[in-house]
Amino acid sequence: MDLRPHLIAERHGVRHEILVGDITKLAVDVIVNAPNTSLLGGGGVDGAIHRAAGPELLEECRRLGGCPTGSAKMTKGYRLPAKWVIHTVGPVWRGGTHGEERLLAGCYRTCLDLALRSGIRSVAFPSISTGAYRFPVERASRIAVEVIRAHLDQNPLPESVLVVCFDAATYETYARLLQET
Ligand code: ADP
């Protein structure tokens, strides 16, 4: 399999890419987390981020009082190489008739707006909602790429946006979409 980064968009010579890897290892300004509404710890990418960041992250999350689906809140990155973490709660897939697509688009939009307002230069997203929350990867990847491209077209920050796929199937779905569009 070809695991090279694929281009989402290019602006001012900066490539916005999709790649395979572990988001907790990236030394970017912000990594995005996909926790549940309590923000009090879970499995998947949330578990990995909390393990890598250390217990101070959970302490800060406890003070945030949860987060509604589609919204986002920012904390420090603690022991992560990333300086900050934006926690955004993706929708649970319930067949597609419960506003899931709108809510997922809201996650990406809210994170990018928050990054813009906070002067953040580089952001890495996981594939939000496509793990335990069962959002179909193909639909989710279209939404992610559409919202990221629209934001990059209209705003100066973040300068760099990555989507980090943890498994080959997710990466291949993104790569196929990016070859078509
Ligand atoms: P959700 O509940 O939003 O579906 P999950 O954490 O279950 O969140 O899954 C979201 C995506 O994050 C899945 O594609 C999963 O494989 C991926 N993931 C899990 N661990 C990591 C990691 N360390 N880095 C990047 N992506 C990860």
Tab-separated table of N, CA and C in Angstrom, residues 31-107:
chain	number	residue	atom	x	y	z
A	31	ILE	N	-3.547	19.395	18.458
A	31	ILE	CA	-4.183	18.180	17.949
A	31	ILE	C	-5.634	18.196	18.396
A	32	VAL	N	-6.488	17.642	17.557
A	32	VAL	CA	-7.922	17.592	17.873
A	32	VAL	C	-8.229	16.232	18.487
A	33	ASN	N	-9.009	16.259	19.549
A	33	ASN	CA	-9.449	15.036	20.218
A	33	ASN	C	-10.925	14.805	19.904
A	34	ALA	N	-11.365	13.531	19.946
A	34	ALA	CA	-12.771	13.197	19.695
A	34	ALA	C	-13.325	12.425	20.896
A	35	PRO	N	-13.573	13.140	22.004
A	35	PRO	CA	-14.052	12.490	23.227
A	35	PRO	C	-15.583	12.366	23.219
A	36	ASN	N	-16.148	11.860	24.312
A	36	ASN	CA	-17.612	11.921	24.459
A	36	ASN	C	-18.007	13.219	25.158
A	37	THR	N	-19.307	13.461	25.306
A	37	THR	CA	-19.768	14.772	25.800
A	37	THR	C	-19.294	15.080	27.224
A	38	SER	N	-18.930	14.053	27.992
A	38	SER	CA	-18.492	14.314	29.373
A	38	SER	C	-17.061	14.885	29.403
A	39	LEU	N	-16.287	14.630	28.366
A	39	LEU	CA	-14.853	14.978	28.294
A	39	LEU	C	-14.040	14.287	29.379
A	40	LEU	N	-14.605	13.258	30.002
A	40	LEU	CA	-13.930	12.657	31.154
A	40	LEU	C	-13.205	11.357	30.824
A	41	GLY	N	-12.850	11.190	29.595
A	41	GLY	CA	-12.016	10.037	29.243
A	41	GLY	C	-12.817	8.914	28.613
A	42	GLY	N	-12.223	8.276	27.625
A	42	GLY	CA	-12.859	7.166	26.924
A	42	GLY	C	-11.791	6.340	26.242
A	43	GLY	N	-12.189	5.614	25.199
A	43	GLY	CA	-11.228	4.778	24.478
A	43	GLY	C	-10.756	5.485	23.224
A	44	GLY	N	-10.305	4.710	22.256
A	44	GLY	CA	-9.920	5.246	20.948
A	44	GLY	C	-8.906	6.366	21.053
A	45	VAL	N	-9.102	7.377	20.219
A	45	VAL	CA	-8.134	8.471	20.165
A	45	VAL	C	-8.120	9.255	21.480
A	46	ASP	N	-9.265	9.352	22.131
A	46	ASP	CA	-9.351	10.056	23.412
A	46	ASP	C	-8.474	9.371	24.459
A	47	GLY	N	-8.577	8.039	24.548
A	47	GLY	CA	-7.754	7.294	25.499
A	47	GLY	C	-6.272	7.495	25.216
A	48	ALA	N	-5.918	7.438	23.933
A	48	ALA	CA	-4.504	7.586	23.550
A	48	ALA	C	-3.996	8.980	23.924
A	49	ILE	N	-4.809	10.002	23.687
A	49	ILE	CA	-4.392	11.385	23.990
A	49	ILE	C	-4.221	11.564	25.502
A	50	HIS	N	-5.156	11.049	26.277
A	50	HIS	CA	-5.032	11.191	27.737
A	50	HIS	C	-3.817	10.435	28.276
A	51	ARG	N	-3.559	9.248	27.726
A	51	ARG	CA	-2.382	8.483	28.178
A	51	ARG	C	-1.103	9.259	27.887
A	52	ALA	N	-1.036	9.851	26.709
A	52	ALA	CA	0.189	10.553	26.318
A	52	ALA	C	0.325	11.907	27.016
A	53	ALA	N	-0.800	12.566	27.300
A	53	ALA	CA	-0.747	13.912	27.893
A	53	ALA	C	-0.510	13.869	29.393
A	54	GLY	N	-0.926	12.759	30.047
A	54	GLY	CA	-0.776	12.655	31.500
A	54	GLY	C	-2.030	13.130	32.228
A	55	PRO	N	-2.071	12.911	33.547
A	55	PRO	CA	-3.289	13.150	34.340
A	55	PRO	C	-3.731	14.610	34.408
A	56	GLU	N	-2.805	15.543	34.150
A	56	GLU	CA	-3.196	16.966	34.210
A	56	GLU	C	-4.258	17.286	33.173
A	57	LEU	N	-4.246	16.569	32.060
A	57	LEU	CA	-5.261	16.846	31.019
A	57	LEU	C	-6.653	16.515	31.551
A	58	LEU	N	-6.792	15.375	32.209
A	58	LEU	CA	-8.110	15.004	32.740
A	58	LEU	C	-8.553	16.021	33.797
A	59	GLU	N	-7.607	16.499	34.582
A	59	GLU	CA	-7.953	17.513	35.592
A	59	GLU	C	-8.512	18.762	34.944
A	60	GLU	N	-7.858	19.226	33.888
A	60	GLU	CA	-8.379	20.425	33.210
A	60	GLU	C	-9.740	20.120	32.584
A	61	CYS	N	-9.888	18.935	31.976
A	61	CYS	CA	-11.157	18.565	31.345
A	61	CYS	C	-12.292	18.540	32.365
A	62	ARG	N	-12.006	18.079	33.566
A	62	ARG	CA	-13.026	18.038	34.625
A	62	ARG	C	-13.606	19.416	34.896
A	63	ARG	N	-12.768	20.441	34.751
A	63	ARG	CA	-13.222	21.809	35.040
A	63	ARG	C	-14.047	22.409	33.899
A	64	LEU	N	-14.115	21.722	32.756
A	64	LEU	CA	-14.794	22.299	31.585
A	64	LEU	C	-16.303	22.045	31.586
A	65	GLY	N	-16.749	21.107	32.394
A	65	GLY	CA	-18.199	20.848	32.487
A	65	GLY	C	-18.789	20.240	31.228
A	66	GLY	N	-18.055	19.417	30.544
A	66	GLY	CA	-18.569	18.718	29.362
A	66	GLY	C	-18.630	19.606	28.135
A	67	CYS	N	-19.120	19.026	27.036
A	67	CYS	CA	-19.152	19.744	25.755
A	67	CYS	C	-20.263	19.133	24.900
A	68	PRO	N	-21.164	19.966	24.336
A	68	PRO	CA	-22.226	19.390	23.508
A	68	PRO	C	-21.701	18.843	22.173
A	69	THR	N	-22.413	17.917	21.587
A	69	THR	CA	-22.045	17.359	20.281
A	69	THR	C	-21.951	18.479	19.246
A	70	GLY	N	-20.878	18.464	18.460
A	70	GLY	CA	-20.692	19.480	17.412
A	70	GLY	C	-19.925	20.700	17.885
A	71	SER	N	-19.726	20.844	19.201
A	71	SER	CA	-18.964	21.991	19.732
A	71	SER	C	-17.532	21.583	20.057
A	72	ALA	N	-16.751	22.559	20.541
A	72	ALA	CA	-15.341	22.284	20.816
A	72	ALA	C	-14.839	23.135	21.981
A	73	LYS	N	-13.904	22.590	22.748
A	73	LYS	CA	-13.255	23.320	23.838
A	73	LYS	C	-11.756	23.035	23.798
A	74	MET	N	-10.972	24.040	24.189
A	74	MET	CA	-9.514	23.902	24.069
A	74	MET	C	-8.850	23.771	25.442
A	75	THR	N	-7.845	22.897	25.527
A	75	THR	CA	-7.028	22.772	26.746
A	75	THR	C	-5.552	22.806	26.348
A	76	LYS	N	-4.720	22.785	27.371
A	76	LYS	CA	-3.280	22.641	27.116
A	76	LYS	C	-2.955	21.207	26.700
A	77	GLY	N	-1.771	20.992	26.148
A	77	GLY	CA	-1.366	19.655	25.698
A	77	GLY	C	-0.556	18.873	26.743
A	78	TYR	N	-0.109	19.570	27.804
A	78	TYR	CA	0.664	18.939	28.876
A	78	TYR	C	1.851	18.149	28.318
A	79	ARG	N	1.900	16.813	28.511
A	79	ARG	CA	3.110	16.070	28.104
A	79	ARG	C	3.125	15.681	26.628
A	80	LEU	N	2.113	16.116	25.887
A	80	LEU	CA	2.099	15.845	24.440
A	80	LEU	C	3.117	16.740	23.738
A	81	PRO	N	3.605	16.306	22.580
A	81	PRO	CA	4.426	17.237	21.785
A	81	PRO	C	3.596	18.410	21.264
A	82	ALA	N	2.296	18.247	21.126
A	82	ALA	CA	1.420	19.349	20.694
A	82	ALA	C	1.207	20.307	21.862
A	83	LYS	N	1.104	21.633	21.534
A	83	LYS	CA	0.964	22.617	22.624
A	83	LYS	C	-0.440	22.606	23.217
A	84	TRP	N	-1.437	22.383	22.354
A	84	TRP	CA	-2.836	22.495	22.770
A	84	TRP	C	-3.634	21.303	22.246
A	85	VAL	N	-4.785	21.073	22.893
A	85	VAL	CA	-5.720	20.054	22.396
A	85	VAL	C	-7.089	20.730	22.252
A	86	ILE	N	-7.702	20.570	21.087
A	86	ILE	CA	-9.095	20.989	20.942
A	86	ILE	C	-9.946	19.722	21.016
A	87	HIS	N	-10.870	19.729	21.977
A	87	HIS	CA	-11.741	18.574	22.179
A	87	HIS	C	-13.063	18.864	21.479
A	88	THR	N	-13.421	18.047	20.505
A	88	THR	CA	-14.701	18.249	19.822
A	88	THR	C	-15.468	16.947	19.833
A	89	VAL	N	-16.758	17.037	20.119
A	89	VAL	CA	-17.564	15.828	20.281
A	89	VAL	C	-18.309	15.540	18.987
A	90	GLY	N	-17.938	14.460	18.332
A	90	GLY	CA	-18.585	14.063	17.087
A	90	GLY	C	-19.926	13.400	17.353
A	91	PRO	N	-20.785	13.341	16.311
A	91	PRO	CA	-22.079	12.668	16.472
A	91	PRO	C	-21.939	11.152	16.410
A	92	VAL	N	-22.788	10.464	17.170
A	92	VAL	CA	-22.908	9.005	17.033
A	92	VAL	C	-23.747	8.768	15.779
A	93	TRP	N	-23.298	7.864	14.893
A	93	TRP	CA	-24.050	7.556	13.673
A	93	TRP	C	-25.306	6.769	14.045
A	94	ARG	N	-26.484	7.328	13.672
A	94	ARG	CA	-27.744	6.634	13.944
A	94	ARG	C	-28.547	6.501	12.665
A	95	GLY	N	-27.848	6.149	11.583
A	95	GLY	CA	-28.542	5.901	10.315
A	95	GLY	C	-28.529	7.102	9.378
A	96	GLY	N	-28.087	8.254	9.857
A	96	GLY	CA	-27.957	9.424	8.989
A	96	GLY	C	-29.149	10.359	9.005
A	97	THR	N	-30.175	10.028	9.785
A	97	THR	CA	-31.401	10.850	9.778
A	97	THR	C	-31.514	11.719	11.031
A	98	HIS	N	-30.434	11.812	11.787
A	98	HIS	CA	-30.489	12.585	13.028
A	98	HIS	C	-29.518	13.764	12.999
A	99	GLY	N	-29.337	14.314	11.816
A	99	GLY	CA	-28.470	15.492	11.685
A	99	GLY	C	-26.995	15.169	11.815
A	100	GLU	N	-26.621	13.905	11.611
A	100	GLU	CA	-25.231	13.525	11.850
A	100	GLU	C	-24.266	14.274	10.934
A	101	GLU	N	-24.639	14.449	9.657
A	101	GLU	CA	-23.709	15.093	8.717
A	101	GLU	C	-23.494	16.562	9.103
A	102	ARG	N	-24.584	17.237	9.450
A	102	ARG	CA	-24.495	18.643	9.857
A	102	ARG	C	-23.641	18.767	11.131
A	103	LEU	N	-23.855	17.853	12.061
A	103	LEU	CA	-23.103	17.910	13.318
A	103	LEU	C	-21.614	17.639	13.091
A	104	LEU	N	-21.299	16.691	12.211
A	104	LEU	CA	-19.882	16.413	11.949
A	104	LEU	C	-19.213	17.601	11.256
A	105	ALA	N	-19.909	18.194	10.288
A	105	ALA	CA	-19.370	19.401	9.642
A	105	ALA	C	-19.143	20.478	10.701
A	106	GLY	N	-20.069	20.587	11.652
A	106	GLY	CA	-19.950	21.569	12.732
A	106	GLY	C	-18.688	21.353	13.554
A	107	CYS	N	-18.341	20.102	13.790
A	107	CYS	CA	-17.111	19.798	14.555
A	107	CYS	C	-15.897	20.386	13.847
